[in-house]
Coordinates of C-alpha atoms and ligand atoms in Angstrom, one line a residue:
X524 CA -16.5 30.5 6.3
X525 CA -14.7 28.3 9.0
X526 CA -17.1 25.8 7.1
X527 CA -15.7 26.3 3.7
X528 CA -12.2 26.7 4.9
X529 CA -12.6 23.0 6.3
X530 CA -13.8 22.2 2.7
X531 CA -11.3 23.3 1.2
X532 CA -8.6 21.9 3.3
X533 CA -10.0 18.2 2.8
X534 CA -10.1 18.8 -0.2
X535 CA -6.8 19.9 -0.7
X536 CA -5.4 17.3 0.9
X537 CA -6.8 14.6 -1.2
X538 CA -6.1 16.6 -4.1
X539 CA -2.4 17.3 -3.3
X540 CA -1.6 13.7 -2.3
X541 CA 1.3 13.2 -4.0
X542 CA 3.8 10.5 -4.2
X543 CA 7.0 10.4 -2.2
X544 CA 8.9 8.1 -5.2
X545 CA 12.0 7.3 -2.6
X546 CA 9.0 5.9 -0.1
X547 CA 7.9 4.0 -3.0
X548 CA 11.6 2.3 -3.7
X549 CA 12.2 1.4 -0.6
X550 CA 8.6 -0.3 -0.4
X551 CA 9.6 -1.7 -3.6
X552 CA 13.1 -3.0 -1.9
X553 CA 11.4 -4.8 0.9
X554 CA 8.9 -6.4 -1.1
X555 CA 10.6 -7.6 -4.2
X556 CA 13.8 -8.0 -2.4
X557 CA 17.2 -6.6 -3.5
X558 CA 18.4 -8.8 -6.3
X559 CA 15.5 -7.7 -8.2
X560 CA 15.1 -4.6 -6.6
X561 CA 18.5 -3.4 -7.9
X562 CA 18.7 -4.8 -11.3
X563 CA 15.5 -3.8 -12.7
X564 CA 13.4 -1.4 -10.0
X565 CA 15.9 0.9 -8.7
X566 CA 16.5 2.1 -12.3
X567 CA 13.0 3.3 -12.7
X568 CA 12.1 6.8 -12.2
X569 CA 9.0 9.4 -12.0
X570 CA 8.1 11.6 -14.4
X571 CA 5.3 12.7 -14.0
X572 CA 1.9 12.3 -11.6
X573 CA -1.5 12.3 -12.6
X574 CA -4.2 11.7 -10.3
X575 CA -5.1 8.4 -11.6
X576 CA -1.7 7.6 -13.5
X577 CA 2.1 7.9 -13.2
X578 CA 4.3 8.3 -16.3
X579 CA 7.7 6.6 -15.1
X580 CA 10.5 6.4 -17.5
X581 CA 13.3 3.5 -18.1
X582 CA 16.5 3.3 -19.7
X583 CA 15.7 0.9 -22.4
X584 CA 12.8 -0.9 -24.7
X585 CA 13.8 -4.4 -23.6
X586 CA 13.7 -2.9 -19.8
X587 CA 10.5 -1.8 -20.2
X588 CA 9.1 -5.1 -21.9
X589 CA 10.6 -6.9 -19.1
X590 CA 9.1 -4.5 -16.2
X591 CA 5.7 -4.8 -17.7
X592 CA 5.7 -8.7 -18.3
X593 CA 7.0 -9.5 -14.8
X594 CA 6.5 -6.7 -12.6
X595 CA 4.1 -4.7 -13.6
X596 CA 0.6 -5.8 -11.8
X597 CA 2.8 -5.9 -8.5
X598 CA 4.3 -2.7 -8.9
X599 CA 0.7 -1.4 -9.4
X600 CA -0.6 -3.2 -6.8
X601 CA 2.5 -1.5 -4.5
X602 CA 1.6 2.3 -5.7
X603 CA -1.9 1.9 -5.0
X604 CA -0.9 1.3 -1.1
X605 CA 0.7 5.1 -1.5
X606 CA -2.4 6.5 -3.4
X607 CA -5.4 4.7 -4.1
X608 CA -6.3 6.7 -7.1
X609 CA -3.8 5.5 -9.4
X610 CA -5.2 2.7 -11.7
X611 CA -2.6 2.7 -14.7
X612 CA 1.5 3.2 -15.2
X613 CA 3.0 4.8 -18.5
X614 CA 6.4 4.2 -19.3
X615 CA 8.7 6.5 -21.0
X616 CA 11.8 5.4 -22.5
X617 CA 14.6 7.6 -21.6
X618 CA 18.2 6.8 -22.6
X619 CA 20.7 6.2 -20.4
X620 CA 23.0 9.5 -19.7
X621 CA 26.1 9.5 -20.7
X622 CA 27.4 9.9 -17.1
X623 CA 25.8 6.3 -16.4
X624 CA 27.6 5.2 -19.4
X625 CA 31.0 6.0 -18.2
X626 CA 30.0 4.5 -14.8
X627 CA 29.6 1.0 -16.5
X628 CA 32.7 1.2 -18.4
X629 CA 34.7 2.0 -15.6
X630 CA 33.1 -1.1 -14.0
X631 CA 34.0 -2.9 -16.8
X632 CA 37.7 -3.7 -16.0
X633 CA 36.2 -5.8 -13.3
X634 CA 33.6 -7.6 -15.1
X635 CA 35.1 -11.1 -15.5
X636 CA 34.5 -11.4 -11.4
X637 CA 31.6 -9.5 -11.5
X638 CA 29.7 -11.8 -14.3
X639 CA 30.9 -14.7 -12.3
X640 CA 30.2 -13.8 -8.8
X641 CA 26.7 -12.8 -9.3
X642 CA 26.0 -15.6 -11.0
X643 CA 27.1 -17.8 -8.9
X644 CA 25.7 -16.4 -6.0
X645 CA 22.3 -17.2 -8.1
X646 CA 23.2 -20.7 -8.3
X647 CA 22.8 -21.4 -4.9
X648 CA 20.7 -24.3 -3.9
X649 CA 17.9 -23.9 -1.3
X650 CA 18.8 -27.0 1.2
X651 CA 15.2 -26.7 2.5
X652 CA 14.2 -28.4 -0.9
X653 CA 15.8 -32.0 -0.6
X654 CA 14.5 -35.3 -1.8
X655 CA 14.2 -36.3 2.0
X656 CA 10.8 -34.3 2.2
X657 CA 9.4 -34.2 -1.0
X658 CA 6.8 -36.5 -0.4
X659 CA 5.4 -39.3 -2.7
X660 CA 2.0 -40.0 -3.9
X661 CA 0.1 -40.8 -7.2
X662 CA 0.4 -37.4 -8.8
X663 CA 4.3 -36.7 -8.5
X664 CA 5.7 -40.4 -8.2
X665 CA 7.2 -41.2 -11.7
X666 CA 8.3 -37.5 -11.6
X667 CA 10.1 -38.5 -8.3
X668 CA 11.3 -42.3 -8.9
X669 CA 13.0 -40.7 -12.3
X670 CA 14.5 -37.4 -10.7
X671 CA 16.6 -39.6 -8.3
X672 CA 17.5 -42.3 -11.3
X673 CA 18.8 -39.4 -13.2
X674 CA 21.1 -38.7 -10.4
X675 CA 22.1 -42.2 -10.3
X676 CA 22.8 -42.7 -13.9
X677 CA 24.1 -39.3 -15.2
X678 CA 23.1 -39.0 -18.6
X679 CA 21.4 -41.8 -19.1
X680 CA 18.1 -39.5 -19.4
X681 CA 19.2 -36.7 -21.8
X682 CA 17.6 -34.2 -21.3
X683 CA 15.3 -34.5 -18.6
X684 CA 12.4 -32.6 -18.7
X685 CA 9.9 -32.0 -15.6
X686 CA 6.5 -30.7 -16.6
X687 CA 3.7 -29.5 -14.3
X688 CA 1.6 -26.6 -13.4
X689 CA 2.4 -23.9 -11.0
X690 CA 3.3 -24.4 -7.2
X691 CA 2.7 -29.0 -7.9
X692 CA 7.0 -29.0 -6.7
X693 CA 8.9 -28.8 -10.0
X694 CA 11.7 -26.2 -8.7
X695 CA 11.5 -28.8 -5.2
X696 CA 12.4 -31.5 -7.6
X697 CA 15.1 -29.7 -9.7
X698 CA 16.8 -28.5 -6.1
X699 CA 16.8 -32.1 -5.0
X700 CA 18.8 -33.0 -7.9
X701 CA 20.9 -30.2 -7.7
X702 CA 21.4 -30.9 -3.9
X703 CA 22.0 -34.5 -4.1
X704 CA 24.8 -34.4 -7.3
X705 CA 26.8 -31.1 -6.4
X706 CA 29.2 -32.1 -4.4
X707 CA 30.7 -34.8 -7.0
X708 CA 29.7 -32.0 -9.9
X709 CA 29.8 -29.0 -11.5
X710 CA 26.2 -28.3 -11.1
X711 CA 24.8 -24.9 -12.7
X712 CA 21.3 -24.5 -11.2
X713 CA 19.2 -21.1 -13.1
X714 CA 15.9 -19.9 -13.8
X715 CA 15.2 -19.6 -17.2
X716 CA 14.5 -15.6 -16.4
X717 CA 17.7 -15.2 -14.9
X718 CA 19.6 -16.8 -17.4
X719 CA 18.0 -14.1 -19.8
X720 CA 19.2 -11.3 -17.5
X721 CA 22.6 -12.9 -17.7
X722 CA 22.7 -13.4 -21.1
X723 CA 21.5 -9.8 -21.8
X724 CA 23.6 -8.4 -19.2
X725 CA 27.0 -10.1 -21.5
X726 CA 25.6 -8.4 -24.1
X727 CA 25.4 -5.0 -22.8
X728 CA 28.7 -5.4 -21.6
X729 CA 30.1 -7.0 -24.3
X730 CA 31.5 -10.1 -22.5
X731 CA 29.6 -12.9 -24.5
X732 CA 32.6 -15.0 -24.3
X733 CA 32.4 -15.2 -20.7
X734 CA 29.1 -16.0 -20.5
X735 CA 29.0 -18.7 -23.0
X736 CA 32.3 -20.2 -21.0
X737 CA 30.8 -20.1 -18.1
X738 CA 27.6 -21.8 -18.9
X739 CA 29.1 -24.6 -20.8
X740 CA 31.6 -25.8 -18.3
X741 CA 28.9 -27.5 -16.2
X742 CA 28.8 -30.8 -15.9
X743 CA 24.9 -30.7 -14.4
X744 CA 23.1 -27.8 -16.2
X745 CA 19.2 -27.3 -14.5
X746 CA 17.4 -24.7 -16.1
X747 CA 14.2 -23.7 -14.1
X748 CA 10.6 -22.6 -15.8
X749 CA 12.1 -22.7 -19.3
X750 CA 8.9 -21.5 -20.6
X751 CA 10.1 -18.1 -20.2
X752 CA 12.0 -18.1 -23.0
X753 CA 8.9 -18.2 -25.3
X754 CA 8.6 -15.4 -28.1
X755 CA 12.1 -14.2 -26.8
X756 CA 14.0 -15.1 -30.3
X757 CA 18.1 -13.7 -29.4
X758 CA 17.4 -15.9 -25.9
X759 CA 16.4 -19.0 -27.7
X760 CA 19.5 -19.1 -30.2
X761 CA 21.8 -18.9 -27.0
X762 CA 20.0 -21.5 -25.5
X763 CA 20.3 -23.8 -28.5
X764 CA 23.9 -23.1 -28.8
X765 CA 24.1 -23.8 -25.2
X766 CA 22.3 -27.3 -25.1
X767 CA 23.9 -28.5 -27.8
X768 CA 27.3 -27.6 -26.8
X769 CA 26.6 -29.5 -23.3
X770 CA 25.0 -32.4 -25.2
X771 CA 27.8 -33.1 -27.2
X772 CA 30.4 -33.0 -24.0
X773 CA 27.5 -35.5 -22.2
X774 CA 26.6 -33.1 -19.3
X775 CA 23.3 -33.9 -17.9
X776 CA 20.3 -31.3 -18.4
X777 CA 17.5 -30.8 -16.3
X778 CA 14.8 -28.8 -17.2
X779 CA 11.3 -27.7 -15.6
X780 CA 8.3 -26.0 -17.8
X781 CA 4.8 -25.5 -16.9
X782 CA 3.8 -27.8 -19.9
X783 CA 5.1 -30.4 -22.0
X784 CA 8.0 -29.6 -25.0
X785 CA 5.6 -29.5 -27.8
X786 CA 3.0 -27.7 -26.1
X787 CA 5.6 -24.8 -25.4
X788 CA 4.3 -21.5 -26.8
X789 CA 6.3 -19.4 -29.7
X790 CA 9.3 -21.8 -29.1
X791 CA 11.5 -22.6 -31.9
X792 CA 10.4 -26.1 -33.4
X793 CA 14.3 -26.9 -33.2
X794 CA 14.5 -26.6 -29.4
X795 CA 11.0 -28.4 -29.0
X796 CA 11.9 -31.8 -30.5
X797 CA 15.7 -31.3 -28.2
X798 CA 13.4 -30.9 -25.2
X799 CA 11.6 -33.5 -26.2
X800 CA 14.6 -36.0 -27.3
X801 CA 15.6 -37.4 -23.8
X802 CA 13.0 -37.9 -21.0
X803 CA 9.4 -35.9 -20.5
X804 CA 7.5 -36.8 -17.3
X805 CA 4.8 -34.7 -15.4
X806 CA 3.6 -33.9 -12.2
X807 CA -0.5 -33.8 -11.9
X808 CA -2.4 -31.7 -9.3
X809 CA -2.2 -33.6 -5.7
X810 CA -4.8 -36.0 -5.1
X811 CA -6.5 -35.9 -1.7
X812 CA -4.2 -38.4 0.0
X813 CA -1.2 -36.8 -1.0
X814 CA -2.9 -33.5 0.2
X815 CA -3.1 -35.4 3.7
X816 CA 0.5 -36.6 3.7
X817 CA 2.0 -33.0 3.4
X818 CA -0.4 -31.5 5.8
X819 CA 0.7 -34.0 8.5
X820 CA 4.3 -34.0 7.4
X821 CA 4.3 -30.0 7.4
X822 CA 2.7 -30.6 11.0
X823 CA 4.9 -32.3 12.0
X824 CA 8.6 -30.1 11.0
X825 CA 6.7 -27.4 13.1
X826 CA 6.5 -29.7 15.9
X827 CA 9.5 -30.6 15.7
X828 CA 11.4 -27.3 15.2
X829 CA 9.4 -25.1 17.6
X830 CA 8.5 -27.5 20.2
X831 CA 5.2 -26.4 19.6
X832 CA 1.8 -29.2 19.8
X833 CA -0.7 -27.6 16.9
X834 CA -3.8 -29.8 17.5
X835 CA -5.7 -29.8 14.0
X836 CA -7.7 -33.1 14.2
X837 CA -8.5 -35.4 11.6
X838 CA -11.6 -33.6 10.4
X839 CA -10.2 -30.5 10.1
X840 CA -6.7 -32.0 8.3
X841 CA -9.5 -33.6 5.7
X842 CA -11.1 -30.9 5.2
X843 CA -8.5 -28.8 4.7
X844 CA -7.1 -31.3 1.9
X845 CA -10.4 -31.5 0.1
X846 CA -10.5 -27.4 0.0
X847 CA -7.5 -26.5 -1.5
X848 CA -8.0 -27.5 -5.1
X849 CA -5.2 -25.8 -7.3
X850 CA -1.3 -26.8 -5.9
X851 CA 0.6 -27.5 -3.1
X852 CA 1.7 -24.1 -2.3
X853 CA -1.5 -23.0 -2.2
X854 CA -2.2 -25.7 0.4
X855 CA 0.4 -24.8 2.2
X856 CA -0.6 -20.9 2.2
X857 CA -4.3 -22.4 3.9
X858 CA -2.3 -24.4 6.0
X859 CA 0.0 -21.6 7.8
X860 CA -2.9 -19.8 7.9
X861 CA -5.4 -22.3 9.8
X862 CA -2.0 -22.7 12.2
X863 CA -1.8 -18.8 12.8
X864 CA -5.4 -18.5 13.9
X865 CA -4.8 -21.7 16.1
X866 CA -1.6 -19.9 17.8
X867 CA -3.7 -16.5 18.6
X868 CA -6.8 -18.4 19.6
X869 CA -5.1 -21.0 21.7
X870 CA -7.9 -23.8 21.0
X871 CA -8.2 -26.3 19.1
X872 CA -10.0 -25.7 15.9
X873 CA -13.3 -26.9 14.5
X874 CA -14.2 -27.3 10.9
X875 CA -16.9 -24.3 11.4
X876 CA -13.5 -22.3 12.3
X877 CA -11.6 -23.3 9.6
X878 CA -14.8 -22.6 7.0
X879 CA -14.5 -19.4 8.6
X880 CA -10.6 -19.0 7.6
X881 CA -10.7 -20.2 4.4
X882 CA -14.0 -17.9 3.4
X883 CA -11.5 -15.2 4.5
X884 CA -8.9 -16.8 2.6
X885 CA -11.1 -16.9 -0.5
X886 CA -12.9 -13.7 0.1
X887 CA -9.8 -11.6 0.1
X888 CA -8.3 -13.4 -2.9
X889 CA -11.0 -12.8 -4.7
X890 CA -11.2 -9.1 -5.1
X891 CA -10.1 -9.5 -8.8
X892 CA -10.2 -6.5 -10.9
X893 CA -10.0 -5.7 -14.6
X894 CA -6.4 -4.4 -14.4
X895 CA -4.7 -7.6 -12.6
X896 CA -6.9 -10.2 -16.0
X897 CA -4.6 -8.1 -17.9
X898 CA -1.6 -7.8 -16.1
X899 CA -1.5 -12.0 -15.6
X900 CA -2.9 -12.6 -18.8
X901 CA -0.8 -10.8 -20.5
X902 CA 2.2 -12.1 -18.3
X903 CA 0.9 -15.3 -18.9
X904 CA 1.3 -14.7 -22.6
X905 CA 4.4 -13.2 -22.2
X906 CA 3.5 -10.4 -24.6
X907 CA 3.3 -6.8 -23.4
X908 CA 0.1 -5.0 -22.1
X909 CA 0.5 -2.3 -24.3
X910 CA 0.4 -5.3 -26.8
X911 CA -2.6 -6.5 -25.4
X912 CA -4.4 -3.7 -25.2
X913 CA -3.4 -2.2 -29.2
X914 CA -5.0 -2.7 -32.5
X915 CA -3.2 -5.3 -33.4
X916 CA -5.1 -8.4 -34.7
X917 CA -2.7 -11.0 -35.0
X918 CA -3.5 -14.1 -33.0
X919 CA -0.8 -14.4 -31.0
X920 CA -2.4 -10.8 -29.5
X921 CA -5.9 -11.0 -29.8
X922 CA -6.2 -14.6 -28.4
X923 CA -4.7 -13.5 -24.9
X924 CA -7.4 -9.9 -25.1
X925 CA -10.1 -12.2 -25.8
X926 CA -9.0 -14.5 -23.4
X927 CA -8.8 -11.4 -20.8
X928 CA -12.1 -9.7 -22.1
X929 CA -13.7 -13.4 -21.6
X930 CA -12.2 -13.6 -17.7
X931 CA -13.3 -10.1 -17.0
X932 CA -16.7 -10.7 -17.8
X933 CA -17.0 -14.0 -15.7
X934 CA -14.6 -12.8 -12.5
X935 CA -15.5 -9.5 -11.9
X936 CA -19.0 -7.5 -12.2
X937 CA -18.3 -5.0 -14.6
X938 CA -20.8 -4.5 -17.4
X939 CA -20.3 -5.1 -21.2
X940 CA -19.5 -1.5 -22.0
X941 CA -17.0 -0.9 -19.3
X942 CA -14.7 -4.1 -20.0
X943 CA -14.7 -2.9 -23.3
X944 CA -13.7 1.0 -22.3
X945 CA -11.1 -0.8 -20.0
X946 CA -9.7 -2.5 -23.6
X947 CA -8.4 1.0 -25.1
X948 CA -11.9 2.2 -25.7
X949 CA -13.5 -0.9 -27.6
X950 CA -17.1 -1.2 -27.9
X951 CA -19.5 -3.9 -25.8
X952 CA -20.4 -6.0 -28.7
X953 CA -16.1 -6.4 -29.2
X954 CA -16.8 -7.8 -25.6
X955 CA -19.5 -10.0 -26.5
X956 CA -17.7 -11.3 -29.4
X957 CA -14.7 -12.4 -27.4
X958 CA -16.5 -14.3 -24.6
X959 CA -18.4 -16.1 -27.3
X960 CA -15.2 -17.2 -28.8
X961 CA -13.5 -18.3 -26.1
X962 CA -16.3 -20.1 -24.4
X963 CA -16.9 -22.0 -27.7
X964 CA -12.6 -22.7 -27.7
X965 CA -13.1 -23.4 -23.9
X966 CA -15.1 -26.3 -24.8
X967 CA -13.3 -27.5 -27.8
X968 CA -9.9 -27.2 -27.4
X969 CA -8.2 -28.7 -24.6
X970 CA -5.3 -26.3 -25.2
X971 CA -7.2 -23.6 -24.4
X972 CA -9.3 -25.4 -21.4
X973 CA -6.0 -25.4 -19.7
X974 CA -4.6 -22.1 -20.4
X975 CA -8.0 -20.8 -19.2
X976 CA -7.6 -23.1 -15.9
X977 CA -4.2 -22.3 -15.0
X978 CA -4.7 -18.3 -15.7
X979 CA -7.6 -18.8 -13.1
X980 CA -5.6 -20.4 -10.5
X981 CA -2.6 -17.4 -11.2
X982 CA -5.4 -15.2 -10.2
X983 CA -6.6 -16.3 -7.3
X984 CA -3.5 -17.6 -5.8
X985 CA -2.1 -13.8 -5.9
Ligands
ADP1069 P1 6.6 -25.3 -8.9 O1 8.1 -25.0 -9.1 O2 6.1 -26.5 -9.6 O3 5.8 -24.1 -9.1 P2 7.5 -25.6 -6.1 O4 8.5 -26.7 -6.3 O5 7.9 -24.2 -5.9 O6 6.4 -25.6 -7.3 O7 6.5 -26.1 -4.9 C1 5.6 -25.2 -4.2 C2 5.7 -25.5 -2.7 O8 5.1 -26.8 -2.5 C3 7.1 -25.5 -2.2 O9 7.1 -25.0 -0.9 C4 7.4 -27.0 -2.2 O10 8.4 -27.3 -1.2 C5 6.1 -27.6 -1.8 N1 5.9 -29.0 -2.4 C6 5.6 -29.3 -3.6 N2 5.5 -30.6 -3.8 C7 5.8 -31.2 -2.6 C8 5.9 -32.5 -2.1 N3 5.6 -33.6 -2.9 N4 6.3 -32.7 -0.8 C9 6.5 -31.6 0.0 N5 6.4 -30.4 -0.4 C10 6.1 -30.1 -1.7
MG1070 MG1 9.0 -23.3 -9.7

């Protein structure tokens, strides 16, 4: 009796484990941080709770799409914390009540200072990214020698374009710039993602004159990760409207991408060749000795600011460097790392240590499921997972499934038949199909080599 009583109660317990949703949001506060916490997160609510799956609703279509595409794998990621169980998030679309309504349009008598105060306090510029230590080497130098003659001769390179993959110091460069010419300018510095939620945010509220003003009176326009604007067709035509209209008043424009003009993905060919139609230059993974110089230079600021000697000799500094293979923030994640265990351990590290951090390193960022391929593939793609995941045979959708069926199969250890019950049910030889294609693409196309290369570092940098 006692015995079954026990049963029971675990039982219960693991049965009845149910979400507290405000513990959630404010775990979601801390960890994506206000701004994006209370634009897009705070808004979302629970419905209803399975044991292995939440139905959450949002006020709108394009909120969901948005929530999915950026947030979604992290969000997931964040509920399994509260409950394990939970390997999948529906969202319901509920309309906005009427009392939320009258909310806005009471806020809307103040929205000329609203619209401009938030975006301005976007536009700040992060002083910790200057040109003074961004460091020079082989991979980033042309990118570097032509950032600063663009802020010597204003609109001399028109528009200047910075291509590169993720975390090799395009948004460093584009600070720099922004740092260096905004005292003697208007400088408007912006991510591509938040110029969206401006842009939609004008529409909502019905103050697209005030947006379009306010983006057009910069004299220095730098737009951040403009590949985020791919597939997203209202954004693009504001965009357009917006270069050209700084173009033709000779403001300088800066942009950054994670590939060259051309290369951009469901990008209007209009906006590709003005991308293309000033200066393009790229930023190439760090070679080793650049690797070096930012591990000693990064030394060294800690020195510096903590009055703190952190021994790493010059075995372990090389080794280091030749380890970290994808970007520069990635080095710089093994690097505060090696110096962390150095701190606690108070000795001065061997390269059998550091093996030892870095298989940690490596070992933790390699628990790669099914779930996150999808999530940053079809973030990558910028198309939806519910996209991803349908019927739907049209390229732009099955390439990125195939793509994730392909990665499943080579990064995780699940068989044939469960990658394909993971992709709405389909069956093994779907599966087979799929990493047949894209191996053969793989090796063809280079197009494809590289999305496949940088989806693989997205993956295990997270
Ligand atoms: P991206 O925008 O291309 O993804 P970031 O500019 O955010 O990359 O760079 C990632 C990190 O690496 C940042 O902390 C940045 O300061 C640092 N970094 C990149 N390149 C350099 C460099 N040449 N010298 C010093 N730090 C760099
Ligand atoms: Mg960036």
């Amino acid at each position: 009796m006692e015995n079954q009583t026990k049963k029971n109660n675990v039982f219960i317990s693991e049965e009845e484990k149910t979400l507290s949703w405000e513990d959630v949001q404010s775990s979601f506060q801390k960890t994506f941080g206000s701004e994006i916490y209370n634009s897009w997160l705070q808004k979302i609510s629970l419905v209803k709770e399975y044991n292995d799956y939440l139905i959450l609703s949002v006020p709108t279509r394009f909120f969901r799409d948005w929530i999915v595409s950026r947030y979604l794998d992290k969000i997931l990621e964040q509920l399994k914390g509260f409950k394990q169980s939970l390997n999948r998030i529906e969202f319901k679309i509920v309309e906005e009540t009427r009392a939320n309504q009258e909310f806005e349009k009471l806020h809307e008598i103040n929205k000329v200072s609203e619209i401009k105060d938030s975006i301005i306090n976007y536009n700040r510029l992060n002083s910790n990214l200057n040109f003074d230590n961004f460091i020079k080497g082989k991979s980033n130098d042309i990118a570097l020698s032509y950032s600063q003659k663009v802020c010597d001769e204003l609109s001399r390179y028109n528009p200047f374009y910075i291509c590169g993959g993720v975390g090799l110091g395009k948004t460093h460069l584009l600070n720099a710039i922004g740092l260096k010419l905004q005292n003697e300018n208007n400088v408007m510095y912006i991510s591509a993602e938040r110029f969206m939620y401006h842009f939609i945010k004008s529409i909502k509220k019905n103050d697209m004159v005030n947006f379009k003003d306010f983006f057009r009176k910069s004299s220095v326009f730098i737009i951040d990760d403009i590949q985020f604007i791919s597939g997203k067709e209202s954004l693009q035509e504001e965009f357009f409207h917006t270069f050209n209209s700084l173009m033709e008043k000779g403001s300088q424009i800066i942009i950054s991408a994670d590939r060259s003009p051309m290369k951009l993905d469901r990008v209007q060919d209009r906006i590709k060749s003005r991308l293309s139609g000033g200066l393009v230059v790229d930023i190439d993974v760090p070679e080793y000795d650049l690797k070096v110089k930012i591990i000693r230079k990064k030394l060294e600021e800690i020195q510096n600011q903590f009055q703190e000697n952190i021994n790493l000799n010059d075995d372990v500094i090389n080794y280091i460097a030749s380890e970290s293979k994808t970007s520069i923030r990635e080095l710089i994640g093994i690097l505060n790392r090696v110096i962390a265990f150095s701190r606690v351990h108070k000795k001065n590290l061997t390269i059998l240590d550091c093996k030892n951090i870095l298989k940690d390193i490596f070992n933790q960022i390699r628990v790669i499921t099914v779930d996150k391929i999808q999530n940053v593939v079809s973030n990558y793609f910028n198309i939806s997972l519910s996209e991803m995941l349908s019927e739907r045979r049209s390229r732009p959708l099955a390439r990125p499934r195939q793509i994730a069926m392909y990665l499943a199969k080579k990064m995780t250890s699940r068989s044939l038949p469960e990658i394909g019950r993971r992709f709405a049910n389909r069956d093994h030889t779907t599966v087979i199909h799929a990493v047949k294609t894209i191996t053969r693409l793989s090796e063809q196309d280079d197009e494809m080599k590289r999305n496949i290369s940088q989806i693989k570092s997205l993956l295990l940098e997270q």
